Amino acid sequence: MLQHLITQDAGLRMVPTDRDKLTTGVGQLLDDLRALPEGADPARTRTLSRWIGIGQMCLGHHAEALTFLRQSLDLAAASGNTRAVVATSLNLGDAHRYAGDMRAADALYRSALGTARSHHPELVDFALQHTGKYLMERGELVGAEAHLREALRLRIAKGDTELIGSTQAALSRVELLIDRAAAPGSDDTVPRQWNGRWTTWLQSHTTARSPDRWAEDFPAIRGAVRGLTAHQRVHPRHLRDQPFPAELITAMAQEAEQALTTSGYLHNGKWNAAVGDAANRFAGHVDLAAVVTESTGLEVEQPHNGVYIAYLEEGQFLDFHVDEFGFGEANLILCLKHERSAAAPTVSATVFIGADGYRACDLAAGECVVFDGAITPHGRTPLAAGERVTLISFGFRARDAAKRSAAHLPAAPH
């Protein structure tokens, strides 16, 4: 109704393209709302109230915006239209944010994102986008970046260039704020920007969702990927028959299931949870640094971090990306549990893009893969029906400090 009269300012807030025209447009909608006869379709009332509220918000009339958007949300809830509840909750969250009430905004964004995930997956990217911009304004830049990257992945899958551009603009804004927040002389800025730009480029040129596209995609990205992976400190290696104690693998699988159930969070399309005592016992019992060093030739310290990862739903996948440098120079992903249906024609696999194409690693429980996550594009293909995968990922730092340098890395293509 008023979309053509609204744009975004440098801070990514909605503002009028022409204030006078937007004022006139809002006035016309107010006249339309007042002219509705008694007993009019509540959906019409809800829609008019929503757009009047959005327009008033863009004009800076906070009290009016909150009144009309709350009316629209109440009508959506009363009718049981959960799709409208999600959309209007995001608008009302924006209105509270613009008015400076971050607590009310937070509750609305969280509620909208939760409802979208459970009932309207087609709206998850919108909820992530609004929540990411809210977190950006709160100064929670890591969380903002995570939400926006997930939104970008979903929007690339949709193929809507306008939505992709909107999220890329928000990500660029977050990256700029992260750069400004970096301490003077810090060298963290370059790796963070670099990895994010490579991930954006990769996801706009290929996808782990559709293995059938790989042969078609690869010729267009071959040169860029070869230039990137020439800097790998660890080449991907699928390690089978490692002498890991089975009881420790089982204990971690049980701990992961509990952690994911009670405190798991969705990040970049996969479920994550913090590791606990079982993982610490495993790392203390098994010389993982020796496993990585012997299999790759890169001398590393014992793991400095770890996280449980799970893929639990049919079709769930992880699109191609490169990790932030802070996770380490080497990664080890160990499979704790891989349930699969014998009837499924394919199974999900960890997949890498290298100089010669795509390589998939189907990990069974107790098997692992080591690679350089900061430089090697990697992801996971979609789960088949009846499939569930639980993993643990460890990060290692190279003993040679020179191996940690981000100098001389190739810039992401435009």
Coordinates of N, CA, C and O in Angstrom, one line a residue, residues 152-250:
L152 N 20.4 -14.4 5.0 CA 21.0 -14.3 3.7 C 20.9 -15.7 3.0 O 20.6 -15.9 1.8
R153 N 21.3 -16.8 3.8 CA 21.2 -18.1 3.2 C 19.8 -18.5 2.7 O 19.6 -19.0 1.6
L154 N 18.8 -18.1 3.6 CA 17.4 -18.4 3.2 C 17.0 -17.6 2.0 O 16.3 -18.1 1.1
R155 N 17.4 -16.4 1.9 CA 17.0 -15.5 0.8 C 17.7 -15.9 -0.5 O 17.1 -15.8 -1.6
I156 N 18.9 -16.3 -0.4 CA 19.6 -16.9 -1.6 C 18.8 -18.1 -2.1 O 18.6 -18.3 -3.3
A157 N 18.4 -18.9 -1.2 CA 17.6 -20.1 -1.6 C 16.3 -19.7 -2.3 O 15.8 -20.3 -3.2
K158 N 15.7 -18.6 -1.8 CA 14.5 -18.1 -2.4 C 14.7 -17.5 -3.8 O 13.9 -17.5 -4.7
G159 N 15.9 -17.0 -4.0 CA 16.3 -16.4 -5.3 C 15.7 -15.0 -5.5 O 15.7 -14.5 -6.7
D160 N 15.3 -14.3 -4.5 CA 14.7 -12.9 -4.6 C 15.9 -11.9 -4.5 O 16.4 -11.7 -3.4
T161 N 16.2 -11.3 -5.6 CA 17.4 -10.4 -5.6 C 17.2 -9.2 -4.7 O 18.2 -8.7 -4.1
E162 N 16.0 -8.7 -4.6 CA 15.7 -7.5 -3.8 C 15.9 -7.8 -2.3 O 16.6 -7.1 -1.6
L163 N 15.4 -9.0 -1.9 CA 15.6 -9.4 -0.5 C 17.1 -9.7 -0.2 O 17.6 -9.4 0.9
I164 N 17.8 -10.4 -1.2 CA 19.2 -10.6 -1.0 C 19.9 -9.3 -0.8 O 20.8 -9.2 0.1
G165 N 19.7 -8.4 -1.6 CA 20.3 -7.1 -1.6 C 20.1 -6.4 -0.2 O 21.0 -5.8 0.3
S166 N 18.9 -6.5 0.3 CA 18.5 -5.9 1.6 C 19.4 -6.5 2.7 O 19.9 -5.8 3.6
T167 N 19.5 -7.8 2.7 CA 20.3 -8.5 3.7 C 21.7 -8.2 3.6 O 22.5 -8.0 4.6
Q168 N 22.2 -8.2 2.4 CA 23.6 -7.9 2.1 C 24.0 -6.4 2.6 O 25.0 -6.2 3.2
A169 N 23.0 -5.5 2.4 CA 23.3 -4.1 2.9 C 23.3 -4.1 4.5 O 24.2 -3.4 5.0
A170 N 22.5 -4.9 5.1 CA 22.5 -5.0 6.6 C 23.8 -5.6 7.1 O 24.4 -5.2 8.0
L171 N 24.2 -6.7 6.4 CA 25.5 -7.3 6.7 C 26.7 -6.4 6.6 O 27.6 -6.3 7.4
S172 N 26.7 -5.6 5.5 CA 27.7 -4.7 5.3 C 27.8 -3.6 6.4 O 28.9 -3.2 6.9
R173 N 26.6 -3.2 6.9 CA 26.5 -2.3 8.0 C 27.1 -2.9 9.3 O 27.8 -2.2 10.0
V174 N 26.7 -4.1 9.5 CA 27.3 -4.8 10.7 C 28.8 -4.9 10.6 O 29.5 -4.7 11.6
E175 N 29.3 -5.3 9.5 CA 30.7 -5.5 9.3 C 31.4 -4.1 9.5 O 32.5 -4.1 10.1
L176 N 30.8 -3.0 9.1 CA 31.4 -1.7 9.3 C 31.5 -1.4 10.8 O 32.5 -0.9 11.3
L177 N 30.4 -1.7 11.5 CA 30.4 -1.4 12.9 C 31.4 -2.3 13.7 O 32.0 -1.9 14.6
I178 N 31.5 -3.5 13.2 CA 32.5 -4.4 13.8 C 33.9 -3.9 13.6 O 34.8 -3.8 14.5
D179 N 34.2 -3.4 12.4 CA 35.5 -2.8 12.1 C 35.8 -1.6 13.0 O 36.8 -1.4 13.6
R180 N 34.7 -0.7 13.2 CA 34.9 0.5 14.0 C 35.1 0.1 15.5 O 35.8 0.8 16.2
A181 N 34.5 -1.0 15.9 CA 34.7 -1.5 17.3 C 36.0 -2.1 17.6 O 36.4 -2.3 18.8
A182 N 36.7 -2.6 16.5 CA 38.0 -3.2 16.7 C 39.0 -2.3 17.4 O 39.0 -1.1 17.1
A183 N 39.8 -2.8 18.3 CA 40.8 -2.0 18.9 C 41.8 -1.5 17.9 O 42.1 -2.2 16.9
P184 N 42.3 -0.3 18.1 CA 43.4 0.2 17.2 C 44.5 -0.7 17.1 O 45.0 -1.2 18.1
G185 N 45.0 -1.0 15.9 CA 46.1 -1.9 15.7 C 45.7 -3.4 15.6 O 46.6 -4.2 15.4
S186 N 44.4 -3.7 16.0 CA 44.0 -5.1 15.9 C 44.0 -5.6 14.5 O 43.6 -4.9 13.6
D187 N 44.4 -6.9 14.3 CA 44.3 -7.4 12.9 C 43.1 -8.4 12.8 O 43.1 -9.1 11.9
D188 N 42.1 -8.2 13.7 CA 40.9 -9.1 13.6 C 40.0 -8.7 12.5 O 39.2 -9.4 12.0
T189 N 40.1 -7.4 12.1 CA 39.1 -6.8 11.1 C 39.2 -7.5 9.8 O 38.2 -7.9 9.2
V190 N 40.4 -7.7 9.3 CA 40.6 -8.2 8.0 C 40.1 -9.7 7.9 O 39.3 -10.0 7.0
P191 N 40.4 -10.6 8.8 CA 39.8 -11.9 8.7 C 38.3 -11.9 8.8 O 37.7 -12.7 8.0
R192 N 37.7 -11.1 9.7 CA 36.3 -11.1 9.8 C 35.6 -10.7 8.5 O 34.7 -11.3 8.0
Q193 N 36.1 -9.6 7.9 CA 35.5 -9.1 6.7 C 35.8 -10.1 5.6 O 34.9 -10.4 4.8
W194 N 37.0 -10.6 5.5 CA 37.4 -11.5 4.5 C 36.5 -12.8 4.4 O 36.0 -13.2 3.4
N195 N 36.4 -13.4 5.6 CA 35.6 -14.7 5.6 C 34.1 -14.4 5.3 O 33.5 -15.2 4.6
G196 N 33.6 -13.3 5.8 CA 32.2 -13.0 5.5 C 32.0 -12.7 4.0 O 30.9 -13.1 3.4
R197 N 32.9 -12.0 3.4 CA 32.7 -11.7 1.9 C 32.9 -13.0 1.1 O 32.1 -13.2 0.1
W198 N 33.8 -13.9 1.5 CA 33.9 -15.1 0.7 C 32.6 -16.0 0.9 O 32.2 -16.6 -0.1
T199 N 32.1 -16.0 2.1 CA 30.9 -16.8 2.3 C 29.7 -16.3 1.5 O 29.0 -17.0 0.8
T200 N 29.6 -14.9 1.5 CA 28.5 -14.3 0.6 C 28.7 -14.7 -0.8 O 27.7 -15.0 -1.5
W201 N 29.9 -14.6 -1.3 CA 30.2 -14.9 -2.7 C 29.9 -16.4 -3.0 O 29.3 -16.7 -4.0
L202 N 30.3 -17.3 -2.2 CA 30.1 -18.7 -2.4 C 28.6 -19.0 -2.4 O 28.2 -19.8 -3.3
Q203 N 27.9 -18.5 -1.5 CA 26.5 -18.8 -1.4 C 25.7 -18.2 -2.6 O 24.5 -18.6 -2.8
S204 N 26.2 -17.2 -3.2 CA 25.5 -16.6 -4.4 C 25.9 -17.3 -5.7 O 25.3 -17.0 -6.7
H205 N 26.9 -18.3 -5.6 CA 27.3 -18.9 -6.8 C 27.1 -20.4 -6.8 O 27.1 -21.1 -7.9
T206 N 26.9 -21.0 -5.7 CA 26.6 -22.5 -5.6 C 25.9 -22.7 -4.3 O 25.8 -21.9 -3.4
T207 N 25.4 -24.0 -4.1 CA 24.7 -24.3 -2.9 C 24.9 -25.8 -2.6 O 25.0 -26.6 -3.5
A208 N 25.0 -26.1 -1.3 CA 25.0 -27.5 -0.8 C 23.7 -28.1 -0.9 O 23.6 -29.4 -0.7
R209 N 22.6 -27.3 -1.1 CA 21.3 -27.9 -1.1 C 21.1 -28.8 -2.3 O 20.3 -29.8 -2.2
S210 N 21.7 -28.6 -3.4 CA 21.4 -29.3 -4.7 C 22.7 -29.9 -5.3 O 23.3 -29.3 -6.1
P211 N 23.1 -31.1 -4.8 CA 24.3 -31.7 -5.4 C 24.2 -31.9 -6.9 O 25.2 -31.9 -7.6
D212 N 23.0 -32.0 -7.5 CA 22.9 -32.1 -8.9 C 23.4 -30.9 -9.7 O 23.7 -31.0 -10.9
R213 N 23.5 -29.8 -9.0 CA 24.0 -28.6 -9.7 C 25.5 -28.4 -9.7 O 26.0 -27.6 -10.4
W214 N 26.2 -29.3 -8.9 CA 27.6 -29.1 -8.7 C 28.4 -29.1 -10.0 O 29.2 -28.2 -10.2
A215 N 28.2 -30.0 -10.8 CA 28.9 -30.1 -12.1 C 28.7 -28.9 -12.9 O 29.6 -28.4 -13.6
E216 N 27.5 -28.4 -12.9 CA 27.1 -27.2 -13.6 C 27.8 -25.9 -13.0 O 28.2 -25.0 -13.7
D217 N 27.8 -25.9 -11.7 CA 28.3 -24.7 -11.0 C 29.8 -24.6 -11.1 O 30.4 -23.5 -11.2
F218 N 30.5 -25.7 -11.0 CA 32.0 -25.7 -10.7 C 32.8 -24.9 -11.7 O 33.7 -24.2 -11.4
P219 N 32.6 -25.1 -13.0 CA 33.4 -24.3 -14.0 C 33.4 -22.8 -13.7 O 34.4 -22.2 -13.9
A220 N 32.3 -22.3 -13.2 CA 32.2 -20.8 -13.0 C 33.0 -20.4 -11.8 O 33.3 -19.2 -11.7
I221 N 33.3 -21.3 -10.9 CA 33.9 -20.9 -9.6 C 35.3 -21.5 -9.5 O 36.0 -21.2 -8.5
R222 N 35.7 -22.3 -10.5 CA 37.0 -23.1 -10.4 C 38.2 -22.2 -10.1 O 38.9 -22.4 -9.2
G223 N 38.3 -21.1 -10.8 CA 39.5 -20.3 -10.7 C 39.6 -19.6 -9.3 O 40.6 -19.6 -8.7
A224 N 38.4 -19.1 -8.9 CA 38.4 -18.5 -7.6 C 38.7 -19.4 -6.4 O 39.5 -19.1 -5.5
V225 N 38.1 -20.6 -6.5 CA 38.3 -21.6 -5.4 C 39.7 -22.1 -5.4 O 40.3 -22.3 -4.4
R226 N 40.3 -22.3 -6.6 CA 41.7 -22.8 -6.6 C 42.6 -21.7 -6.0 O 43.5 -22.1 -5.3
G227 N 42.3 -20.5 -6.3 CA 43.2 -19.4 -5.7 C 43.0 -19.4 -4.2 O 44.0 -19.0 -3.4
L228 N 41.8 -19.7 -3.7 CA 41.6 -19.7 -2.2 C 42.2 -20.9 -1.6 O 43.0 -20.8 -0.6
T229 N 42.0 -22.1 -2.1 CA 42.4 -23.3 -1.4 C 43.9 -23.5 -1.6 O 44.5 -24.4 -0.9
A230 N 44.6 -22.8 -2.4 CA 46.0 -22.8 -2.5 C 46.7 -22.4 -1.2 O 47.8 -22.8 -0.9
H231 N 45.9 -21.7 -0.3 CA 46.4 -21.3 1.0 C 46.0 -22.2 2.1 O 46.3 -21.9 3.3
Q232 N 45.4 -23.3 1.8 CA 45.0 -24.2 2.9 C 46.2 -24.7 3.8 O 47.2 -25.0 3.3
R233 N 46.0 -24.7 5.1 CA 47.0 -25.2 6.0 C 46.7 -26.6 6.3 O 47.6 -27.4 6.7
V234 N 45.5 -27.1 6.0 CA 45.1 -28.5 6.2 C 44.2 -28.9 5.0 O 43.2 -28.2 4.8
H235 N 44.5 -29.9 4.3 CA 43.7 -30.4 3.3 C 42.6 -31.4 3.9 O 43.0 -32.2 4.8
P236 N 41.4 -31.4 3.5 CA 40.4 -32.3 4.0 C 40.8 -33.7 4.0 O 41.2 -34.2 2.9
R237 N 40.6 -34.4 5.1 CA 40.9 -35.9 5.2 C 39.9 -36.6 6.0 O 39.6 -36.2 7.1
H238 N 39.3 -37.6 5.4 CA 38.3 -38.4 6.1 C 39.0 -39.5 6.8 O 39.7 -40.3 6.2
L239 N 38.9 -39.5 8.2 CA 39.7 -40.4 9.0 C 38.7 -41.5 9.5 O 37.8 -41.2 10.3
R240 N 39.0 -42.7 9.1 CA 38.2 -43.9 9.6 C 39.1 -44.7 10.5 O 40.3 -44.5 10.5
D241 N 38.5 -45.6 11.2 CA 39.2 -46.5 12.1 C 40.1 -45.9 13.1 O 41.2 -46.4 13.4
Q242 N 39.7 -44.7 13.6 CA 40.4 -44.1 14.7 C 40.1 -44.9 16.0 O 39.0 -45.2 16.2
P243 N 41.1 -45.1 16.9 CA 40.9 -45.9 18.1 C 40.2 -45.1 19.2 O 40.7 -45.0 20.3
F244 N 39.1 -44.4 18.9 CA 38.4 -43.7 19.9 C 37.5 -44.7 20.7 O 36.8 -45.5 20.2
P245 N 37.6 -44.6 22.1 CA 36.8 -45.5 22.9 C 35.3 -45.3 22.6 O 34.8 -44.2 22.7
A246 N 34.6 -46.4 22.3 CA 33.2 -46.4 22.0 C 32.4 -45.8 23.1 O 31.4 -45.1 22.9
E247 N 32.7 -46.1 24.4 CA 31.9 -45.6 25.5 C 32.0 -44.1 25.6 O 31.0 -43.4 26.0
L248 N 33.1 -43.5 25.2 CA 33.3 -42.0 25.3 C 32.4 -41.4 24.1 O 31.9 -40.3 24.3
I249 N 32.4 -42.0 23.0 CA 31.6 -41.5 21.9 C 30.1 -41.6 22.3 O 29.3 -40.6 22.1
T250 N 29.7 -42.7 22.9 CA 28.3 -42.8 23.4 C 27.9 -41.8 24.4 O 26.9 -41.2 24.4

